[in-house]
Amino acid sequence: MLNNDFSILFWGVRGSTPSPNKNTIQFGGNTPCVQIQAGKHLLILDAGTGICQLGKSLIEQKEQIKAHIFISHVHWDHIQGIPFFLPLYEKNHQFIFYGEKKDNTPFSQIIKNIMTPPYFPITWDEIKADCTFYEIYQDKTLHLDDHLTVKTLRLNHPDDALGFRIEFEGKSCCYISDIEHQKTTESQLIQFIKNTDILIYDANFTEEEYIHKKGWGHSTWQNGVKIAKKAYVKKLILFHHDPYRYDEELESIETQAKKIYPNTFAAKEGMHLFL
Ligand SMILES: [Zn+2]
Ligand SMILES: [Zn+2]
């Protein structure tokens, strides 16, 4: 790994709930988890069930792990993999979790509450890795080092969510999962993602489906294409696929989207992009 390498690897691309079956095997059934390598820095965006296999692969590298884990929001599909993220149960690894508090509950408590009987038999006290929690909020800029910056944006979603823009060595990628598009905040979104190299965008619905799903907190591939164009995005990745979307439907959506915005791809488990 060269010091200025910047890459994105998808471990979970499915929204709402895991959906492994013969009709989803090609794109994958794990819920959101995206690994970003920026030079020596490892970032993990969301901890859906995709983080389980990521954890296994990190352990197999037999090196000390340090990762920055950004949680967009704590709906089940974005945190469900945490209790099964094996490196947490080993000493010597270091994890910094970033996310929002809710009302009076600190972010650290929200994460620790996931592992509470009777929902899960192991509590956070049994975690061996060195974990710290860092509260973030909208419109924040974090400098992880002189070359690596993470910016946040409020996304329109039930219980709220954050979008992230990661900038490293003059390149950038944006993670906009779990957003319901709205006219009033579109210009803010476009400003946030402007000129980005890669936009990962919530394409849970089609426009036809969305008519019956207003208020559910998700966007459409058609809207992804529209804002990618407006913001001069270089590559659009359709993400957070509906759990009931079959592989052949996703292929068809990708084909339709490419006709309007050629550099569009439907996210797939194992897809590895280099910036
Ligand atoms: Zn979600
Ligand atoms: Zn959500």
Short mmCIF file of C-alpha atoms and ligand atoms in Angstrom, two decimals:
data_model
loop_
_atom_site.label_atom_id
_atom_site.label_comp_id
_atom_site.label_asym_id
_atom_site.label_seq_id
_atom_site.Cartn_x
_atom_site.Cartn_y
_atom_site.Cartn_z
CA MET A 1 0.00 0.00 0.00
CA LEU A 2 1.56 3.27 -1.13
CA ASN A 3 1.19 6.25 1.14
CA ASN A 4 -1.08 8.16 -1.22
CA ASP A 5 -3.35 5.27 -2.25
CA PHE A 6 -7.04 6.08 -1.88
CA SER A 7 -9.49 3.22 -2.36
CA ILE A 8 -13.03 2.16 -1.53
CA LEU A 9 -14.09 -1.43 -0.90
CA PHE A 10 -17.76 -2.38 -0.45
CA TRP A 11 -18.63 -5.00 2.20
CA GLY A 12 -22.36 -4.33 2.49
CA VAL A 13 -24.56 -2.51 -0.01
CA ARG A 14 -28.10 -3.52 0.96
CA GLY A 15 -30.51 -1.32 2.90
CA SER A 16 -32.93 -1.97 5.74
CA THR A 17 -32.27 -5.63 6.50
CA PRO A 18 -29.86 -8.36 5.40
CA SER A 19 -31.23 -10.19 2.38
CA PRO A 20 -29.02 -13.13 1.43
CA ASN A 21 -30.76 -15.43 -1.04
CA LYS A 22 -30.29 -16.85 -4.51
CA ASN A 23 -31.80 -13.74 -6.12
CA THR A 24 -29.42 -11.29 -4.39
CA ILE A 25 -26.19 -13.27 -4.45
CA GLN A 26 -24.60 -11.26 -7.25
CA PHE A 27 -24.86 -7.81 -5.62
CA GLY A 28 -24.89 -9.14 -2.07
CA GLY A 29 -27.24 -9.18 0.89
CA ASN A 30 -25.21 -7.52 3.66
CA THR A 31 -26.25 -4.17 5.10
CA PRO A 32 -24.07 -1.04 4.74
CA CYS A 33 -20.36 -1.15 5.38
CA VAL A 34 -17.73 0.58 3.24
CA GLN A 35 -13.99 0.37 3.81
CA ILE A 36 -11.90 3.34 2.79
CA GLN A 37 -8.14 3.21 2.71
CA ALA A 38 -6.54 6.65 2.57
CA GLY A 39 -2.78 6.15 2.70
CA LYS A 40 -2.07 4.58 6.08
CA HIS A 41 -5.52 5.46 7.42
CA LEU A 42 -8.36 2.96 7.54
CA LEU A 43 -11.87 4.38 7.64
CA ILE A 44 -15.04 2.32 7.94
CA LEU A 45 -18.35 3.89 6.99
CA ASP A 46 -21.24 2.26 8.86
CA ALA A 47 -21.26 -1.06 10.66
CA GLY A 48 -24.05 -3.06 9.06
CA THR A 49 -23.62 -6.80 8.64
CA GLY A 50 -20.95 -6.14 6.00
CA ILE A 51 -18.52 -5.27 8.80
CA CYS A 52 -18.46 -8.93 9.97
CA GLN A 53 -16.48 -10.20 6.97
CA LEU A 54 -14.39 -7.03 6.97
CA GLY A 55 -13.43 -7.84 10.57
CA LYS A 56 -12.43 -11.34 9.63
CA SER A 57 -10.30 -10.13 6.74
CA LEU A 58 -8.54 -7.56 8.97
CA ILE A 59 -7.72 -10.21 11.56
CA GLU A 60 -6.34 -12.50 8.85
CA GLN A 61 -3.82 -9.81 7.97
CA LYS A 62 -2.35 -10.42 11.44
CA GLU A 63 -1.46 -6.80 12.01
CA GLN A 64 -2.44 -4.34 14.66
CA ILE A 65 -5.62 -2.61 13.48
CA LYS A 66 -6.45 1.04 13.87
CA ALA A 67 -9.67 2.26 12.27
CA HIS A 68 -11.92 5.28 12.30
CA ILE A 69 -15.52 4.02 12.25
CA PHE A 70 -18.08 6.60 11.11
CA ILE A 71 -21.73 5.81 11.88
CA SER A 72 -24.17 7.74 9.69
CA HIS A 73 -27.04 6.97 12.08
CA VAL A 74 -28.01 4.09 14.32
CA HIS A 75 -30.88 2.42 12.49
CA TRP A 76 -30.38 -1.35 12.77
CA ASP A 77 -29.03 -1.83 9.27
CA HIS A 78 -26.10 0.50 10.02
CA ILE A 79 -24.97 -0.94 13.37
CA GLN A 80 -26.09 -4.55 13.36
CA GLY A 81 -22.61 -5.91 12.62
CA ILE A 82 -20.93 -4.32 15.65
CA PRO A 83 -21.41 -7.26 18.07
CA PHE A 84 -19.95 -9.58 15.42
CA PHE A 85 -16.95 -7.41 14.50
CA LEU A 86 -14.30 -9.83 15.73
CA PRO A 87 -11.38 -7.37 16.18
CA LEU A 88 -13.33 -5.78 19.06
CA TYR A 89 -12.67 -8.93 21.09
CA GLU A 90 -8.88 -8.78 20.66
CA LYS A 91 -6.44 -6.62 22.58
CA ASN A 92 -4.05 -4.27 20.81
CA HIS A 93 -6.48 -2.99 18.20
CA GLN A 94 -7.72 0.57 18.29
CA PHE A 95 -11.09 1.89 17.12
CA ILE A 96 -12.43 5.40 17.15
CA PHE A 97 -16.19 5.53 16.68
CA TYR A 98 -17.77 8.74 15.37
CA GLY A 99 -21.49 9.47 15.55
CA GLU A 100 -24.22 11.64 16.95
CA LYS A 101 -25.76 11.74 20.40
CA LYS A 102 -29.56 11.56 20.57
CA ASP A 103 -31.39 13.89 22.94
CA ASN A 104 -29.62 13.27 26.27
CA THR A 105 -28.05 9.93 25.39
CA PRO A 106 -24.32 10.17 24.56
CA PHE A 107 -23.19 8.47 21.36
CA SER A 108 -20.99 6.05 23.35
CA GLN A 109 -24.00 4.88 25.35
CA ILE A 110 -26.11 4.42 22.22
CA ILE A 111 -23.47 2.06 20.80
CA LYS A 112 -22.89 0.19 24.08
CA ASN A 113 -26.67 -0.32 24.47
CA ILE A 114 -26.64 -2.52 21.35
CA MET A 115 -24.97 -5.19 23.44
CA THR A 116 -27.43 -5.55 26.28
CA PRO A 117 -29.23 -8.68 27.45
CA PRO A 118 -31.73 -10.01 26.53
CA TYR A 119 -30.91 -8.76 23.01
CA PHE A 120 -27.31 -9.96 23.11
CA PRO A 121 -25.52 -12.12 25.70
CA ILE A 122 -22.19 -10.25 25.70
CA THR A 123 -21.95 -6.73 27.10
CA TRP A 124 -19.57 -3.96 26.10
CA ASP A 125 -17.47 -4.63 29.23
CA GLU A 126 -16.14 -7.72 27.49
CA ILE A 127 -14.75 -5.75 24.56
CA LYS A 128 -10.94 -5.95 24.66
CA ALA A 129 -9.91 -3.52 21.93
CA ASP A 130 -9.16 0.09 22.78
CA CYS A 131 -12.34 1.95 21.78
CA THR A 132 -13.01 5.65 21.99
CA PHE A 133 -16.11 7.58 21.02
CA TYR A 134 -16.18 10.94 19.38
CA GLU A 135 -19.40 12.90 19.01
CA ILE A 136 -19.95 14.60 15.71
CA TYR A 137 -22.77 16.67 14.28
CA GLN A 138 -23.80 18.33 11.06
CA ASP A 139 -21.53 20.78 9.20
CA LYS A 140 -18.41 19.60 11.00
CA THR A 141 -14.94 19.27 9.51
CA LEU A 142 -12.56 16.77 11.09
CA HIS A 143 -8.89 16.75 10.22
CA LEU A 144 -7.69 13.18 10.78
CA ASP A 145 -4.27 14.40 9.68
CA ASP A 146 -2.83 17.13 7.45
CA HIS A 147 -3.96 15.30 4.31
CA LEU A 148 -7.20 13.62 5.36
CA THR A 149 -10.43 15.47 6.10
CA VAL A 150 -13.96 14.26 6.83
CA LYS A 151 -16.87 16.69 6.49
CA THR A 152 -20.45 16.05 7.62
CA LEU A 153 -23.86 17.03 6.28
CA ARG A 154 -27.34 16.63 7.78
CA LEU A 155 -29.44 14.22 5.69
CA ASN A 156 -33.24 14.23 5.60
CA HIS A 157 -34.11 10.86 7.18
CA PRO A 158 -36.37 9.68 10.05
CA ASP A 159 -34.35 10.14 13.30
CA ASP A 160 -31.76 12.02 11.17
CA ALA A 161 -28.59 10.81 9.49
CA LEU A 162 -25.23 12.26 8.51
CA GLY A 163 -23.57 12.25 5.12
CA PHE A 164 -19.77 12.26 4.82
CA ARG A 165 -17.28 13.77 2.40
CA ILE A 166 -13.79 12.29 2.68
CA GLU A 167 -10.97 14.30 1.12
CA PHE A 168 -7.47 12.94 0.72
CA GLU A 169 -4.54 14.21 -1.36
CA GLY A 170 -6.73 16.28 -3.71
CA LYS A 171 -9.33 13.53 -4.28
CA SER A 172 -12.67 12.98 -2.60
CA CYS A 173 -15.57 10.61 -2.15
CA CYS A 174 -19.00 11.28 -0.66
CA TYR A 175 -21.17 8.83 1.26
CA ILE A 176 -24.81 9.91 1.14
CA SER A 177 -26.75 6.92 2.38
CA ASP A 178 -30.21 7.13 3.91
CA ILE A 179 -31.52 10.37 2.48
CA GLU A 180 -34.95 11.31 1.23
CA HIS A 181 -34.46 13.97 -1.40
CA GLN A 182 -36.20 17.27 -0.81
CA LYS A 183 -36.28 20.44 -2.86
CA THR A 184 -35.50 22.72 0.08
CA THR A 185 -32.09 21.19 0.85
CA GLU A 186 -31.03 20.13 -2.65
CA SER A 187 -28.73 23.09 -3.23
CA GLN A 188 -26.95 22.38 0.08
CA LEU A 189 -26.46 18.74 -0.93
CA ILE A 190 -25.16 19.70 -4.36
CA GLN A 191 -22.71 22.14 -2.79
CA PHE A 192 -21.49 19.39 -0.42
CA ILE A 193 -20.86 16.79 -3.13
CA LYS A 194 -19.68 19.20 -5.82
CA ASN A 195 -16.93 17.87 -8.14
CA THR A 196 -16.42 14.77 -6.02
CA ASP A 197 -14.69 11.80 -7.64
CA ILE A 198 -17.12 9.22 -6.28
CA LEU A 199 -20.65 9.71 -4.95
CA ILE A 200 -22.19 6.80 -3.05
CA TYR A 201 -25.93 7.56 -2.99
CA ASP A 202 -29.11 6.09 -1.50
CA ALA A 203 -30.95 4.57 -4.47
CA ASN A 204 -33.33 2.40 -2.46
CA PHE A 205 -36.37 3.14 -4.60
CA THR A 206 -37.35 3.73 -8.21
CA GLU A 207 -39.44 6.86 -8.93
CA GLU A 208 -42.50 4.63 -9.46
CA GLU A 209 -42.02 3.02 -6.02
CA TYR A 210 -41.29 6.32 -4.33
CA ILE A 211 -44.79 7.63 -5.04
CA HIS A 212 -46.03 5.14 -2.41
CA LYS A 213 -43.01 5.46 -0.09
CA LYS A 214 -42.90 9.19 0.66
CA GLY A 215 -41.64 9.84 4.19
CA TRP A 216 -39.77 6.52 4.40
CA GLY A 217 -36.46 8.37 4.27
CA HIS A 218 -34.97 7.09 1.03
CA SER A 219 -34.20 8.36 -2.42
CA THR A 220 -34.31 6.98 -5.96
CA TRP A 221 -31.73 6.12 -8.59
CA GLN A 222 -33.31 8.74 -10.83
CA ASN A 223 -32.62 11.39 -8.24
CA GLY A 224 -29.07 10.12 -7.81
CA VAL A 225 -28.45 10.57 -11.51
CA LYS A 226 -30.00 14.04 -11.45
CA ILE A 227 -27.90 15.38 -8.59
CA ALA A 228 -24.72 13.67 -9.83
CA LYS A 229 -25.12 15.63 -13.05
CA LYS A 230 -25.86 18.90 -11.30
CA ALA A 231 -22.85 18.51 -8.99
CA TYR A 232 -20.40 17.37 -11.72
CA VAL A 233 -19.74 14.10 -9.89
CA LYS A 234 -17.21 11.92 -11.74
CA LYS A 235 -18.61 8.52 -10.76
CA LEU A 236 -21.99 7.64 -9.24
CA ILE A 237 -22.46 4.51 -7.13
CA LEU A 238 -26.08 3.49 -6.48
CA PHE A 239 -26.21 2.18 -2.91
CA HIS A 240 -28.56 0.98 -0.12
CA HIS A 241 -30.41 -1.37 -2.45
CA ASP A 242 -33.91 -2.37 -1.41
CA PRO A 243 -33.76 -5.75 0.37
CA TYR A 244 -36.39 -7.16 -2.01
CA ARG A 245 -34.56 -6.03 -5.15
CA TYR A 246 -33.39 -8.99 -7.20
CA ASP A 247 -30.06 -9.04 -9.05
CA GLU A 248 -31.70 -8.82 -12.47
CA GLU A 249 -33.66 -5.72 -11.43
CA LEU A 250 -30.45 -4.08 -10.19
CA GLU A 251 -28.77 -4.87 -13.51
CA SER A 252 -31.68 -3.26 -15.32
CA ILE A 253 -31.55 -0.16 -13.07
CA GLU A 254 -27.82 0.15 -13.70
CA THR A 255 -28.38 -0.07 -17.46
CA GLN A 256 -31.13 2.56 -17.38
CA ALA A 257 -29.03 4.88 -15.21
CA LYS A 258 -26.00 4.54 -17.51
CA LYS A 259 -28.09 5.79 -20.44
CA ILE A 260 -28.51 9.10 -18.59
CA TYR A 261 -25.23 9.20 -16.67
CA PRO A 262 -22.74 6.75 -18.19
CA ASN A 263 -20.34 6.58 -15.27
CA THR A 264 -22.93 4.99 -12.95
CA PHE A 265 -22.58 1.61 -11.22
CA ALA A 266 -24.79 -0.29 -8.80
CA ALA A 267 -22.75 -1.03 -5.66
CA LYS A 268 -21.83 -4.66 -5.26
CA GLU A 269 -20.18 -6.52 -2.41
CA GLY A 270 -16.48 -6.84 -3.19
CA MET A 271 -16.47 -3.88 -5.61
CA HIS A 272 -13.10 -2.15 -5.19
CA LEU A 273 -12.63 1.37 -6.55
CA PHE A 274 -9.37 3.29 -6.74
CA LEU A 275 -9.38 7.06 -6.82
ZN ZN B 1 -30.39 2.27 6.09
ZN ZN B 2 -31.94 4.66 8.20
#
